[in-house]
Tab-separated table of N, CA and C in Angstrom:
chain	number	residue	atom	x	y	z
L	1	UNK	N	258.883	60.703	-3.709
L	1	UNK	CA	259.903	60.926	-4.728
L	1	UNK	C	259.414	62.045	-5.648
L	2	UNK	N	260.189	63.108	-5.750
L	2	UNK	CA	259.799	64.204	-6.615
L	2	UNK	C	260.308	63.941	-8.034
L	3	UNK	N	259.830	64.747	-8.966
L	3	UNK	CA	260.122	64.534	-10.379
L	3	UNK	C	261.624	64.431	-10.642
L	4	UNK	N	262.402	65.307	-10.036
L	4	UNK	CA	263.849	65.280	-10.249
L	4	UNK	C	264.461	63.978	-9.741
L	5	UNK	N	263.912	63.456	-8.640
L	5	UNK	CA	264.390	62.175	-8.111
L	5	UNK	C	264.083	61.033	-9.074
L	6	UNK	N	262.915	61.085	-9.684
L	6	UNK	CA	262.533	60.058	-10.663
L	6	UNK	C	263.513	60.075	-11.833
L	7	UNK	N	263.806	61.268	-12.317
L	7	UNK	CA	264.733	61.406	-13.449
L	7	UNK	C	266.118	60.888	-13.062
L	8	UNK	N	266.590	61.248	-11.876
L	8	UNK	CA	267.901	60.770	-11.413
L	8	UNK	C	267.935	59.252	-11.322
L	9	UNK	N	266.863	58.679	-10.809
L	9	UNK	CA	266.780	57.221	-10.673
L	9	UNK	C	266.834	56.539	-12.042
L	10	UNK	N	266.063	57.056	-13.006
L	10	UNK	CA	266.066	56.475	-14.353
L	10	UNK	C	267.433	56.648	-15.002
L	11	UNK	N	268.065	57.794	-14.802
L	11	UNK	CA	269.354	58.061	-15.455
L	11	UNK	C	270.480	57.190	-14.914
L	12	UNK	N	270.309	56.613	-13.720
L	12	UNK	CA	271.331	55.687	-13.212
L	12	UNK	C	271.450	54.482	-14.131
L	13	UNK	N	270.339	54.103	-14.729
L	13	UNK	CA	270.324	52.981	-15.665
L	13	UNK	C	270.653	53.448	-17.075
L	14	UNK	N	270.031	54.578	-17.477
L	14	UNK	CA	270.220	55.062	-18.838
L	14	UNK	C	269.854	56.541	-18.926
L	15	UNK	N	270.830	57.360	-19.264
L	15	UNK	CA	270.555	58.787	-19.430
L	15	UNK	C	269.616	59.021	-20.609
L	16	UNK	N	269.734	58.211	-21.633
L	16	UNK	CA	268.843	58.341	-22.795
L	16	UNK	C	267.396	58.044	-22.397
L	17	UNK	N	267.187	57.014	-21.592
L	17	UNK	CA	265.830	56.708	-21.129
L	17	UNK	C	265.285	57.828	-20.254
L	18	UNK	N	266.132	58.444	-19.462
L	18	UNK	CA	265.702	59.567	-18.626
L	18	UNK	C	265.269	60.743	-19.496
L	19	UNK	N	266.059	61.046	-20.537
L	19	UNK	CA	265.681	62.133	-21.459
L	19	UNK	C	264.371	61.819	-22.164
L	20	UNK	N	264.204	60.579	-22.588
L	20	UNK	CA	262.977	60.163	-23.265
L	20	UNK	C	261.778	60.268	-22.321
L	21	UNK	N	261.956	59.865	-21.072
L	21	UNK	CA	260.893	59.965	-20.080
L	21	UNK	C	260.467	61.424	-19.896
L	22	UNK	N	261.432	62.320	-19.720
L	22	UNK	CA	261.133	63.744	-19.550
L	22	UNK	C	260.389	64.273	-20.768
L	23	UNK	N	260.850	63.915	-21.953
L	23	UNK	CA	260.197	64.367	-23.184
L	23	UNK	C	258.749	63.903	-23.248
L	24	UNK	N	258.496	62.670	-22.872
L	24	UNK	CA	257.128	62.142	-22.916
L	24	UNK	C	256.238	62.772	-21.848
L	25	UNK	N	256.793	63.043	-20.695
L	25	UNK	CA	256.016	63.736	-19.653
L	25	UNK	C	255.655	65.132	-20.139
L	26	UNK	N	256.618	65.835	-20.727
L	26	UNK	CA	256.354	67.180	-21.250
L	26	UNK	C	255.282	67.123	-22.331
L	27	UNK	N	255.361	66.150	-23.221
L	27	UNK	CA	254.330	65.991	-24.256
L	27	UNK	C	252.952	65.791	-23.630
L	28	UNK	N	252.884	64.981	-22.600
L	28	UNK	CA	251.612	64.740	-21.911
L	28	UNK	C	251.069	66.015	-21.289
L	29	UNK	N	251.954	66.776	-20.649
L	29	UNK	CA	251.529	68.021	-20.010
L	29	UNK	C	251.059	69.026	-21.061
L	30	UNK	N	251.749	69.106	-22.180
L	30	UNK	CA	251.335	70.031	-23.241
L	30	UNK	C	249.946	69.675	-23.766
L	31	UNK	N	249.634	68.396	-23.861
L	31	UNK	CA	248.293	67.970	-24.273
L	31	UNK	C	247.276	68.342	-23.197
L	32	UNK	N	247.643	68.159	-21.937
L	32	UNK	CA	246.744	68.473	-20.833
L	32	UNK	C	246.425	69.964	-20.788
L	33	UNK	N	247.367	70.805	-21.175
L	33	UNK	CA	247.134	72.248	-21.187
L	33	UNK	C	246.002	72.579	-22.150
L	34	UNK	N	245.944	71.874	-23.267
L	34	UNK	CA	244.892	72.118	-24.253
L	34	UNK	C	243.527	71.642	-23.763
L	35	UNK	N	243.513	70.573	-22.976
L	35	UNK	CA	242.267	69.976	-22.493
L	35	UNK	C	242.373	69.694	-20.986
L	36	UNK	N	242.498	70.736	-20.160
L	36	UNK	CA	242.761	70.517	-18.735
L	36	UNK	C	241.653	69.772	-17.991
L	37	UNK	N	240.428	69.890	-18.448
L	37	UNK	CA	239.327	69.235	-17.737
L	37	UNK	C	239.124	67.786	-18.179
L	38	UNK	N	239.968	67.301	-19.086
L	38	UNK	CA	239.821	65.931	-19.575
L	38	UNK	C	240.417	64.891	-18.631
L	39	UNK	N	241.250	65.323	-17.709
L	39	UNK	CA	241.829	64.386	-16.753
L	39	UNK	C	240.789	63.890	-15.764
L	40	UNK	N	241.123	62.794	-15.094
L	40	UNK	CA	240.177	62.280	-14.106
L	40	UNK	C	240.428	62.940	-12.756
L	41	UNK	N	239.383	63.028	-11.969
L	41	UNK	CA	239.506	63.564	-10.618
L	41	UNK	C	240.357	62.598	-9.805
L	42	UNK	N	241.281	63.122	-9.021
L	42	UNK	CA	242.140	62.297	-8.177
L	42	UNK	C	241.256	61.641	-7.109
L	43	UNK	N	241.151	60.315	-7.125
L	43	UNK	CA	240.224	59.627	-6.213
L	43	UNK	C	240.450	59.936	-4.730
L	44	UNK	N	241.708	60.066	-4.319
L	44	UNK	CA	241.999	60.323	-2.907
L	44	UNK	C	241.530	61.700	-2.441
L	45	UNK	N	241.378	62.627	-3.383
L	45	UNK	CA	241.058	64.007	-3.016
L	45	UNK	C	239.616	64.395	-3.327
L	46	UNK	N	239.032	63.764	-4.330
L	46	UNK	CA	237.642	64.025	-4.722
L	46	UNK	C	237.353	65.524	-4.866
L	47	UNK	N	238.240	66.214	-5.583
L	47	UNK	CA	238.105	67.648	-5.827
L	47	UNK	C	238.130	67.829	-7.343
L	48	UNK	N	237.063	68.405	-7.886
L	48	UNK	CA	236.968	68.508	-9.343
L	48	UNK	C	238.014	69.419	-9.979
L	49	UNK	N	238.737	70.183	-9.176
L	49	UNK	CA	239.793	71.050	-9.703
L	49	UNK	C	241.186	70.454	-9.554
L	50	UNK	N	241.271	69.264	-8.986
L	50	UNK	CA	242.552	68.559	-8.900
L	50	UNK	C	242.384	67.263	-9.681
L	51	UNK	N	243.108	67.165	-10.777
L	51	UNK	CA	242.936	66.055	-11.711
L	51	UNK	C	244.266	65.351	-11.939
L	52	UNK	N	244.178	64.255	-12.664
L	52	UNK	CA	245.399	63.521	-12.982
L	52	UNK	C	245.292	62.876	-14.347
L	53	UNK	N	246.456	62.650	-14.909
L	53	UNK	CA	246.594	61.863	-16.126
L	53	UNK	C	247.655	60.817	-15.815
L	54	UNK	N	247.405	59.603	-16.243
L	54	UNK	CA	248.357	58.529	-15.996
L	54	UNK	C	249.195	58.327	-17.253
L	55	UNK	N	250.507	58.336	-17.061
L	55	UNK	CA	251.449	58.072	-18.150
L	55	UNK	C	252.309	56.896	-17.718
L	56	UNK	N	252.195	55.789	-18.427
L	56	UNK	CA	252.848	54.546	-18.041
L	56	UNK	C	252.475	54.238	-16.589
L	57	UNK	N	253.411	54.136	-15.698
L	57	UNK	CA	253.107	53.867	-14.297
L	57	UNK	C	253.183	55.124	-13.431
L	58	UNK	N	253.117	56.280	-14.040
L	58	UNK	CA	253.261	57.533	-13.315
L	58	UNK	C	251.984	58.357	-13.391
L	59	UNK	N	251.674	58.990	-12.285
L	59	UNK	CA	250.512	59.872	-12.194
L	59	UNK	C	250.999	61.312	-12.300
L	60	UNK	N	250.445	62.052	-13.236
L	60	UNK	CA	250.724	63.480	-13.354
L	60	UNK	C	249.513	64.174	-12.722
L	61	UNK	N	249.721	64.727	-11.547
L	61	UNK	CA	248.629	65.335	-10.793
L	61	UNK	C	248.726	66.843	-10.951
L	62	UNK	N	247.605	67.446	-11.309
L	62	UNK	CA	247.600	68.882	-11.544
L	62	UNK	C	246.343	69.517	-10.991
L	63	UNK	N	246.445	70.805	-10.747
L	63	UNK	CA	245.285	71.554	-10.270
L	63	UNK	C	244.952	72.641	-11.285
L	64	UNK	N	243.691	72.996	-11.301
L	64	UNK	CA	243.204	74.049	-12.194
L	64	UNK	C	242.706	75.186	-11.309
L	65	UNK	N	243.255	76.373	-11.530
L	65	UNK	CA	242.842	77.541	-10.752
L	65	UNK	C	242.850	78.751	-11.668
L	66	UNK	N	241.729	79.429	-11.731
L	66	UNK	CA	241.592	80.614	-12.581
L	66	UNK	C	242.013	80.314	-14.024
L	67	UNK	N	241.563	79.166	-14.538
L	67	UNK	CA	241.873	78.719	-15.901
L	67	UNK	C	243.362	78.522	-16.163
L	68	UNK	N	244.125	78.314	-15.094
L	68	UNK	CA	245.552	78.016	-15.217
L	68	UNK	C	245.775	76.613	-14.676
L	69	UNK	N	246.520	75.825	-15.411
L	69	UNK	CA	246.832	74.464	-14.984
L	69	UNK	C	248.231	74.443	-14.382
L	70	UNK	N	248.338	73.863	-13.191
L	70	UNK	CA	249.620	73.774	-12.502
L	70	UNK	C	249.888	72.316	-12.150
L	71	UNK	N	251.016	71.787	-12.591
L	71	UNK	CA	251.385	70.424	-12.233
L	71	UNK	C	251.829	70.445	-10.773
L	72	UNK	N	251.147	69.627	-9.964
L	72	UNK	CA	251.432	69.589	-8.539
L	72	UNK	C	252.418	68.480	-8.187
L	73	UNK	N	252.295	67.331	-8.847
L	73	UNK	CA	253.157	66.183	-8.549
L	73	UNK	C	253.245	65.269	-9.767
L	74	UNK	N	254.372	64.619	-9.882
L	74	UNK	CA	254.537	63.474	-10.774
L	74	UNK	C	255.077	62.375	-9.872
L	75	UNK	N	254.320	61.283	-9.756
L	75	UNK	CA	254.767	60.215	-8.879
L	75	UNK	C	254.366	58.860	-9.431
L	76	UNK	N	255.119	57.856	-9.030
L	76	UNK	CA	254.837	56.489	-9.450
L	76	UNK	C	253.496	56.074	-8.870
L	77	UNK	N	252.727	55.353	-9.649
L	77	UNK	CA	251.375	54.983	-9.216
L	77	UNK	C	251.361	54.071	-7.993
L	78	UNK	N	252.479	53.419	-7.670
L	78	UNK	CA	252.545	52.560	-6.491
L	78	UNK	C	252.754	53.375	-5.204
L	79	UNK	N	253.125	54.629	-5.359
L	79	UNK	CA	253.389	55.487	-4.199
L	79	UNK	C	252.094	56.091	-3.659
L	80	UNK	N	252.106	56.358	-2.364
L	80	UNK	CA	250.973	57.039	-1.738
L	80	UNK	C	251.053	58.525	-2.062
L	81	UNK	N	249.903	59.115	-2.295
L	81	UNK	CA	249.861	60.539	-2.635
L	81	UNK	C	250.140	61.372	-1.385
L	82	UNK	N	251.206	62.206	-1.421
L	82	UNK	CA	251.494	63.077	-0.283
L	82	UNK	C	250.580	64.311	-0.311
L	83	UNK	N	250.646	65.096	0.749
L	83	UNK	CA	249.913	66.369	0.792
L	83	UNK	C	250.332	67.227	-0.397
L	84	UNK	N	249.366	67.894	-1.004
L	84	UNK	CA	249.693	68.764	-2.137
L	84	UNK	C	250.020	70.179	-1.686
L	85	UNK	N	249.557	70.548	-0.516
L	85	UNK	CA	249.896	71.858	0.036
L	85	UNK	C	249.278	73.012	-0.619
């Protein structure tokens, strides 16, 4: 399930909750930009340049390359991590 799918799923119940979820994810990412190395290494990948931050039941997985942080996936923690490509 990609980020847009998560938002669509939440909005079926409540558009306000979907907006709030997006806002909180963005807030988390903005904090991560300031401290990109503070996230934990993704256990399945064991690569020090691919990290994650957990927000509620969602994993925000990102990679660091040339001092740039790129969000690779946002997925529910119960889901299996797909290939990052």
